[in-house]
XYZ file of C-alpha atoms in Angstrom:
464
model
C 12.571 -10.717 14.845
C 15.524 -12.342 17.029
C 18.809 -11.959 15.624
C 20.554 -14.818 14.342
C 24.263 -15.008 15.766
C 25.721 -16.931 12.606
C 25.815 -16.247 8.781
C 23.318 -17.675 6.242
C 25.486 -19.841 4.365
C 24.610 -22.852 1.643
C 20.954 -22.896 2.986
C 21.698 -23.432 6.823
C 22.727 -20.871 9.643
C 26.049 -21.722 10.427
C 28.510 -19.891 13.211
C 30.301 -16.901 11.761
C 34.423 -17.609 11.695
C 34.809 -14.778 14.399
C 33.855 -13.720 17.892
C 33.231 -9.842 17.030
C 29.950 -8.718 16.607
C 28.267 -5.487 15.461
C 25.755 -3.690 17.613
C 22.494 -2.976 16.332
C 20.945 0.497 17.639
C 17.322 1.919 17.303
C 18.144 5.481 15.929
C 14.953 6.995 17.852
C 15.919 6.225 21.171
C 19.951 5.159 20.785
C 18.995 1.747 22.250
C 20.989 -1.568 21.481
C 18.325 -3.820 19.997
C 20.328 -6.639 19.040
C 23.763 -8.206 17.948
C 24.667 -10.077 14.915
C 28.632 -11.505 13.312
C 30.972 -8.650 12.379
C 31.927 -11.219 9.382
C 35.152 -11.695 8.449
C 37.360 -12.560 4.530
C 36.558 -16.004 5.773
C 33.024 -16.074 6.367
C 33.147 -14.245 2.904
C 35.173 -16.943 0.962
C 32.495 -19.988 2.552
C 29.908 -17.945 1.199
C 31.456 -17.516 -2.259
C 32.315 -20.899 -2.457
C 28.673 -22.074 -1.410
C 27.037 -19.797 -4.037
C 30.169 -21.109 -6.940
C 28.570 -25.105 -5.980
C 25.221 -23.832 -6.302
C 25.486 -22.062 -9.637
C 25.564 -24.794 -11.996
C 22.073 -26.231 -10.468
C 19.965 -23.375 -10.479
C 21.593 -22.296 -13.921
C 20.242 -25.066 -15.848
C 16.953 -24.681 -13.939
C 14.074 -23.672 -16.322
C 13.434 -20.014 -15.860
C 9.425 -21.223 -15.327
C 10.532 -22.956 -12.369
C 13.005 -19.964 -10.946
C 9.912 -17.948 -11.271
C 7.484 -19.959 -9.276
C 10.272 -19.686 -6.526
C 10.357 -15.542 -7.058
C 6.671 -15.586 -6.678
C 6.870 -17.603 -3.366
C 9.385 -15.346 -2.230
C 6.642 -12.446 -3.302
C 4.183 -14.378 -1.383
C 6.302 -15.014 1.639
C 7.428 -10.951 1.891
C 4.017 -10.329 1.549
C 2.668 -12.575 4.389
C 5.671 -11.296 6.611
C 4.856 -7.594 5.555
C 3.766 -6.688 9.437
C 7.051 -7.977 10.909
C 9.105 -6.472 8.230
C 7.644 -2.930 9.053
C 8.431 -3.517 12.454
C 11.734 -4.526 11.537
C 12.875 -1.729 9.245
C 10.897 0.886 12.110
C 13.211 -0.628 14.702
C 16.835 -0.640 13.398
C 16.090 2.413 10.861
C 14.088 4.631 12.664
C 11.001 5.060 9.888
C 7.604 5.826 11.018
C 5.342 2.577 10.973
C 3.531 3.887 8.282
C 6.396 4.368 6.020
C 8.104 1.004 6.851
C 4.770 -0.238 5.916
C 4.102 1.188 2.770
C 7.311 1.551 1.473
C 9.665 -0.280 3.040
C 7.549 -3.552 3.411
C 5.298 -2.749 0.452
C 7.548 -1.860 -2.397
C 9.797 -5.179 -2.280
C 6.764 -7.274 -2.692
C 5.641 -5.149 -5.709
C 9.708 -5.616 -7.402
C 9.812 -8.959 -6.305
C 6.337 -9.964 -7.891
C 7.608 -7.963 -11.201
C 10.375 -10.508 -11.447
C 8.371 -13.232 -10.976
C 6.823 -12.114 -14.017
C 9.412 -11.190 -15.539
C 11.526 -14.609 -15.339
C 8.313 -16.381 -16.746
C 8.540 -13.867 -20.249
C 11.838 -12.932 -20.373
C 13.415 -14.011 -24.159
C 16.383 -15.383 -22.704
C 16.743 -16.694 -26.454
C 16.092 -14.915 -29.869
C 16.970 -15.040 -33.254
C 19.224 -12.620 -34.944
C 19.849 -13.791 -38.933
C 21.448 -17.151 -38.810
C 22.531 -17.083 -35.215
C 20.422 -17.740 -32.220
C 21.814 -15.254 -29.272
C 21.277 -16.655 -25.661
C 21.309 -14.575 -22.476
C 22.785 -16.225 -19.805
C 23.507 -15.567 -16.427
C 26.251 -14.057 -15.684
C 27.550 -16.433 -12.511
C 28.206 -15.449 -9.048
C 26.739 -12.006 -7.716
C 28.552 -10.029 -4.723
C 25.520 -7.955 -3.768
C 26.506 -5.004 -1.319
C 23.290 -2.999 -0.161
C 22.961 -0.337 1.928
C 21.005 0.983 5.114
C 18.178 3.715 3.691
C 16.050 1.529 1.934
C 17.081 -2.059 3.410
C 14.880 -4.259 2.035
C 14.069 -2.785 -1.098
C 17.579 -2.514 -1.900
C 18.004 -6.174 -1.273
C 15.339 -7.427 -3.101
C 16.263 -5.048 -6.326
C 19.637 -6.588 -6.521
C 18.783 -10.509 -5.375
C 15.628 -10.864 -7.229
C 16.909 -10.031 -10.667
C 19.583 -11.966 -10.133
C 18.333 -15.091 -9.042
C 15.852 -14.275 -11.971
C 18.548 -14.439 -14.742
C 19.597 -17.680 -13.222
C 22.754 -16.162 -10.737
C 23.460 -16.951 -7.587
C 24.263 -14.404 -4.730
C 26.446 -13.230 -1.770
C 24.354 -10.428 0.055
C 26.982 -7.804 2.464
C 23.713 -5.924 4.145
C 24.879 -2.477 5.770
C 25.900 -2.986 9.474
C 23.366 -0.938 10.419
C 20.264 -2.920 9.287
C 21.305 -6.234 9.536
C 17.814 -7.609 10.752
C 15.852 -6.644 7.709
C 18.756 -8.750 5.586
C 18.573 -11.744 8.033
C 14.768 -11.852 7.858
C 14.924 -12.133 3.821
C 17.490 -14.863 3.855
C 14.638 -16.767 5.842
C 12.173 -15.571 3.076
C 14.722 -17.608 0.539
C 14.554 -20.179 2.692
C 10.160 -20.192 3.324
C 10.242 -19.697 -0.644
C 12.261 -23.078 -1.368
C 14.968 -21.242 -3.204
C 17.758 -23.901 -3.138
C 20.646 -24.000 -0.640
C 23.736 -21.869 -1.963
C 21.368 -20.015 -4.280
C 21.555 -17.206 -2.068
C 23.756 -16.415 1.094
C 24.524 -14.106 3.518
C 27.346 -12.294 5.516
C 26.749 -9.332 7.684
C 29.843 -7.233 8.636
C 31.395 -4.229 8.287
C 32.014 -2.656 4.900
C 35.627 -2.154 4.954
C 36.012 -5.818 6.047
C 33.309 -8.058 4.736
C 32.076 -5.934 2.038
C 36.133 -5.381 0.147
C 36.671 -9.047 0.895
C 33.526 -9.617 -1.377
C 34.548 -7.195 -4.109
C 37.348 -8.441 -4.377
C 36.522 -12.223 -4.234
C 37.714 -13.764 -7.195
C 34.998 -16.322 -7.145
C 32.354 -13.149 -7.441
C 31.783 -12.200 -11.326
C 29.830 -9.344 -10.762
C 29.274 -7.121 -7.883
C 26.284 -4.803 -7.345
C 26.488 -1.805 -5.163
C 24.645 0.902 -3.397
C 26.331 3.672 -1.512
C 28.058 6.354 -1.432
C 30.316 7.522 -5.009
C 33.480 7.387 -2.761
C 33.306 3.819 -2.028
C 31.748 3.377 -5.455
C 34.431 4.365 -6.875
C 37.315 2.139 -4.771
C 34.685 -0.680 -5.824
C 35.314 0.117 -9.782
C 38.671 0.170 -9.024
C 38.824 -3.020 -7.852
C 36.816 -4.983 -9.946
C 38.730 -3.049 -13.149
C 41.395 -4.977 -11.769
C 40.062 -7.964 -12.152
C 38.402 -7.606 -15.211
C 35.207 -7.916 -13.170
C 31.670 -6.413 -14.038
C 30.145 -3.849 -11.629
C 26.705 -2.401 -11.473
C 26.358 1.128 -8.995
C 23.613 2.954 -7.686
C 25.435 5.910 -6.481
C 25.343 9.342 -5.101
C 22.606 12.022 -5.894
C 21.860 16.002 -6.124
C 18.082 16.054 -8.196
C 16.752 18.830 -9.244
C 12.982 19.666 -9.097
C 12.595 21.919 -12.252
C 9.356 24.269 -11.717
C 8.800 26.254 -14.849
C 6.708 29.284 -15.039
C 2.557 28.125 -15.332
C 2.928 25.001 -13.029
C 0.818 24.309 -10.825
C 3.331 26.103 -7.910
C 1.560 24.876 -4.649
C 1.278 21.367 -5.844
C 5.119 21.008 -7.109
C 6.679 22.677 -4.098
C 3.907 20.269 -1.383
C 5.217 17.293 -3.448
C 8.763 18.387 -3.346
C 8.829 18.815 -0.102
C 7.842 15.788 0.478
C 10.087 14.121 -1.358
C 12.803 15.184 0.442
C 11.767 14.934 3.532
C 10.220 11.053 3.182
C 12.716 9.023 4.939
C 14.164 11.953 7.041
C 15.685 12.704 3.528
C 17.737 9.555 3.537
C 16.745 8.547 -0.515
C 19.858 9.136 -3.342
C 17.284 10.204 -5.553
C 15.252 12.823 -3.534
C 14.883 16.378 -5.123
C 17.208 18.445 -3.052
C 17.531 21.128 -5.249
C 14.079 23.465 -5.884
C 14.799 25.298 -8.678
C 12.205 28.716 -9.330
C 11.361 31.131 -11.212
C 12.424 34.733 -9.553
C 8.882 36.107 -10.295
C 7.868 33.613 -8.082
C 10.575 32.467 -5.812
C 9.498 34.176 -2.421
C 5.814 32.688 -2.954
C 7.481 29.320 -3.278
C 10.001 29.863 -0.275
C 6.992 30.671 1.446
C 4.800 27.431 0.795
C 7.858 25.226 1.232
C 8.419 26.582 5.007
C 4.700 26.053 5.676
C 5.061 22.859 4.505
C 8.219 21.900 6.265
C 6.113 22.952 9.368
C 4.236 19.380 9.189
C 7.161 17.304 9.573
C 7.208 16.649 13.185
C 10.290 14.952 14.461
C 9.599 12.034 15.720
C 5.900 11.886 14.131
C 5.865 12.118 11.104
C 9.438 12.361 9.991
C 11.973 9.560 11.659
C 15.668 10.499 12.722
C 18.568 9.756 10.785
C 20.005 6.414 11.015
C 23.233 7.140 13.205
C 25.175 9.436 14.953
C 27.850 10.014 12.540
C 25.286 10.993 9.848
C 23.663 13.086 12.197
C 26.527 14.883 12.855
C 27.312 15.139 9.051
C 24.075 16.797 8.127
C 24.182 18.967 10.752
C 27.338 20.143 9.605
C 25.850 20.486 6.162
C 23.701 22.812 7.600
C 26.443 24.835 10.018
C 28.059 25.280 5.965
C 24.690 26.710 4.364
C 24.764 29.138 7.268
C 28.454 30.195 7.010
C 28.108 29.731 3.065
C 25.580 32.877 3.165
C 22.178 30.812 2.619
C 18.844 31.944 4.497
C 17.627 29.808 6.280
C 13.675 29.624 6.806
C 12.813 26.726 8.286
C 14.674 23.925 10.825
C 18.554 24.433 11.751
C 21.298 22.955 13.649
C 18.909 22.742 16.833
C 18.266 19.365 17.792
C 14.535 18.787 17.746
C 14.401 15.941 20.385
C 16.503 14.549 23.686
C 16.465 11.111 22.376
C 17.562 9.845 18.865
C 19.571 11.097 16.124
C 16.732 13.537 15.119
C 17.486 16.535 12.500
C 15.504 19.806 12.397
C 13.732 19.217 8.885
C 15.698 22.221 7.024
C 15.030 24.204 4.027
C 17.752 26.901 2.917
C 16.593 29.983 0.409
C 19.044 32.438 -1.420
C 21.218 29.537 -2.368
C 23.094 29.705 -4.714
C 24.950 27.027 -7.352
C 28.221 27.061 -6.396
C 27.479 26.834 -2.661
C 28.382 23.575 -1.192
C 24.655 22.881 0.180
C 23.766 22.838 -3.668
C 26.837 20.381 -4.919
C 27.617 17.844 -2.262
C 24.877 15.136 -1.652
C 23.825 15.692 2.484
C 21.509 12.836 2.561
C 19.122 14.745 5.735
C 16.227 16.438 5.736
C 17.429 19.418 3.819
C 15.680 21.016 1.356
C 17.642 23.895 -1.003
C 15.315 26.202 -2.858
C 17.764 28.021 -5.932
C 16.227 31.366 -8.196
C 16.652 31.111 -12.053
C 15.961 33.785 -14.690
C 15.027 31.480 -17.778
C 14.345 28.117 -19.134
C 18.267 27.792 -19.887
C 19.549 29.517 -16.628
C 17.345 26.507 -15.176
C 18.600 24.014 -17.374
C 22.458 25.213 -16.969
C 21.564 24.936 -12.865
C 19.923 21.465 -13.524
C 23.102 20.043 -15.000
C 25.235 22.118 -13.028
C 26.554 18.857 -10.643
C 28.339 15.704 -10.887
C 25.453 14.075 -10.065
C 22.488 13.078 -12.548
C 19.995 9.936 -10.729
C 16.702 11.747 -10.790
C 14.688 14.838 -11.103
C 11.285 16.453 -11.625
C 10.411 19.066 -13.856
C 6.670 20.766 -13.443
C 4.950 22.853 -16.254
C 1.341 23.961 -17.170
C 1.266 21.214 -19.998
C 2.974 17.976 -19.956
C 4.584 18.463 -23.600
C 6.424 21.782 -22.179
C 7.613 19.709 -19.488
C 8.693 16.417 -21.213
C 10.668 19.068 -23.921
C 12.561 20.576 -21.025
C 12.992 16.807 -19.264
C 14.954 15.689 -22.622
C 17.384 17.843 -21.863
C 18.431 17.314 -18.487
C 21.349 14.759 -17.526
C 19.695 11.986 -15.635
C 18.582 8.932 -15.044
C 15.184 9.613 -14.511
C 12.377 12.653 -14.624
C 9.411 12.570 -12.944
C 6.976 14.696 -15.021
C 4.164 17.161 -13.257
C 3.784 14.361 -10.174
C 4.524 11.209 -12.180
C 3.880 7.978 -10.322
C 6.849 5.977 -9.273
C 7.136 2.655 -11.720
C 8.757 -0.402 -10.507
C 9.138 -1.614 -13.867
C 11.263 1.632 -15.322
C 14.772 1.592 -15.379
C 16.200 3.509 -11.979
C 20.173 4.753 -12.290
C 22.230 7.652 -13.130
C 24.275 9.684 -15.248
C 27.748 10.982 -14.818
C 28.957 10.366 -11.203
C 25.834 8.800 -9.896
C 26.435 5.302 -10.933
C 26.473 2.979 -13.743
C 24.232 0.166 -15.262
C 20.014 0.031 -14.234
C 17.953 -1.517 -11.663
C 14.378 -2.430 -11.569
C 12.665 -4.211 -14.571
C 13.766 -5.809 -17.953
C 16.844 -3.158 -17.769
C 17.404 -4.025 -13.998
C 17.561 -8.254 -15.226
C 19.862 -7.349 -18.237
C 22.425 -6.686 -15.650
C 23.014 -9.925 -14.678
C 23.304 -11.518 -18.125
C 25.601 -12.413 -20.568
C 25.149 -12.655 -24.299
C 26.740 -16.066 -26.255
C 25.761 -15.947 -29.675
C 25.506 -19.580 -31.868
C 26.051 -19.363 -35.480
C 24.325 -21.874 -37.614
């Protein structure tokens, strides 16, 4: 798609207040593919004012009509899926097949789920002599990351719109073209002017202005825990609601008796998908001492199938590549055994990192505690189930995880004791209606399904 040189505010593309621009770089070949405006506080203010003006009308729109607009949005996204996939591949570098199935496909499912929820959700309920109303919270400031650019937008905008909120989006500066495409889709779907607004820009400027703006009632942010803390502190000063989806260091626990070959193969695929740039990736594989070396051998063999530039893409930019390589160097320095990959560049051009596997990792190592956000798997040994549980819970994060066992009942019993927001049992499939979010420093609130819709509602009771 051709980049817009303005902001989408009040139902129209309008010039940015400043002259600065942001270069959009294809991480697969390091070529500049477009420029977008670098938004200022003035741009954010204009967008929030437009959202504020549109809020009363959209909030009063019957849920059935909001559902119809979301169904139309789903259909537009489905019709433009090929263009979406190509755009994501161009600015994120992901292999086209992944862009088609996940980056373009998943947002269609999520948008459709909120079209259905908007039509069926109990926005009013009786409780004794009271009528309880679930009303839109107001103007939402959505700040989204680059790793799943369209999915992260839809996971915030769709429930907000379903609830009757209006939205101002500040997307990641690395992937703004997908956000512009989404803005076009809202217009095509007949969503009224000012209900959805887009300001491109840098986080410390446009993102900060959005989080601080007094006209924003809720800030929904996905990104690093460090930035999430800052946004939370800013919002608390204004007694403003926040929804924070932050980092993860999820454990993939393989219990004795589990199908080891399957658990390792699926676990490796989970970590390597999207070049390891997934906050919920199972980056810590926990294996019992008896089968540990077999698991290491299986993981190294599985990783060999992820050829950079073919099955796995680059990381998003040069800074991220340097960060991931720095963690690989730390792992070596700490004494972890490098069984696949390493710090050498696998290709001459592009921000590629070799798919990497560390064995002999101990729970206190940096690579076992901090989120790397790249194609790096750590394999840890445990002695018994209590030891496995201790290791699984021994991080500041609690976003996701997996448990494999010879039977589901045993796996569920273990999963119930894990301090994490979502656990896959024996390879359970992703559910776009299940609540997604974390314990501890992995965030506040939930996304997806009815729990995601509830984040954008406030409660009022009427007594009779």
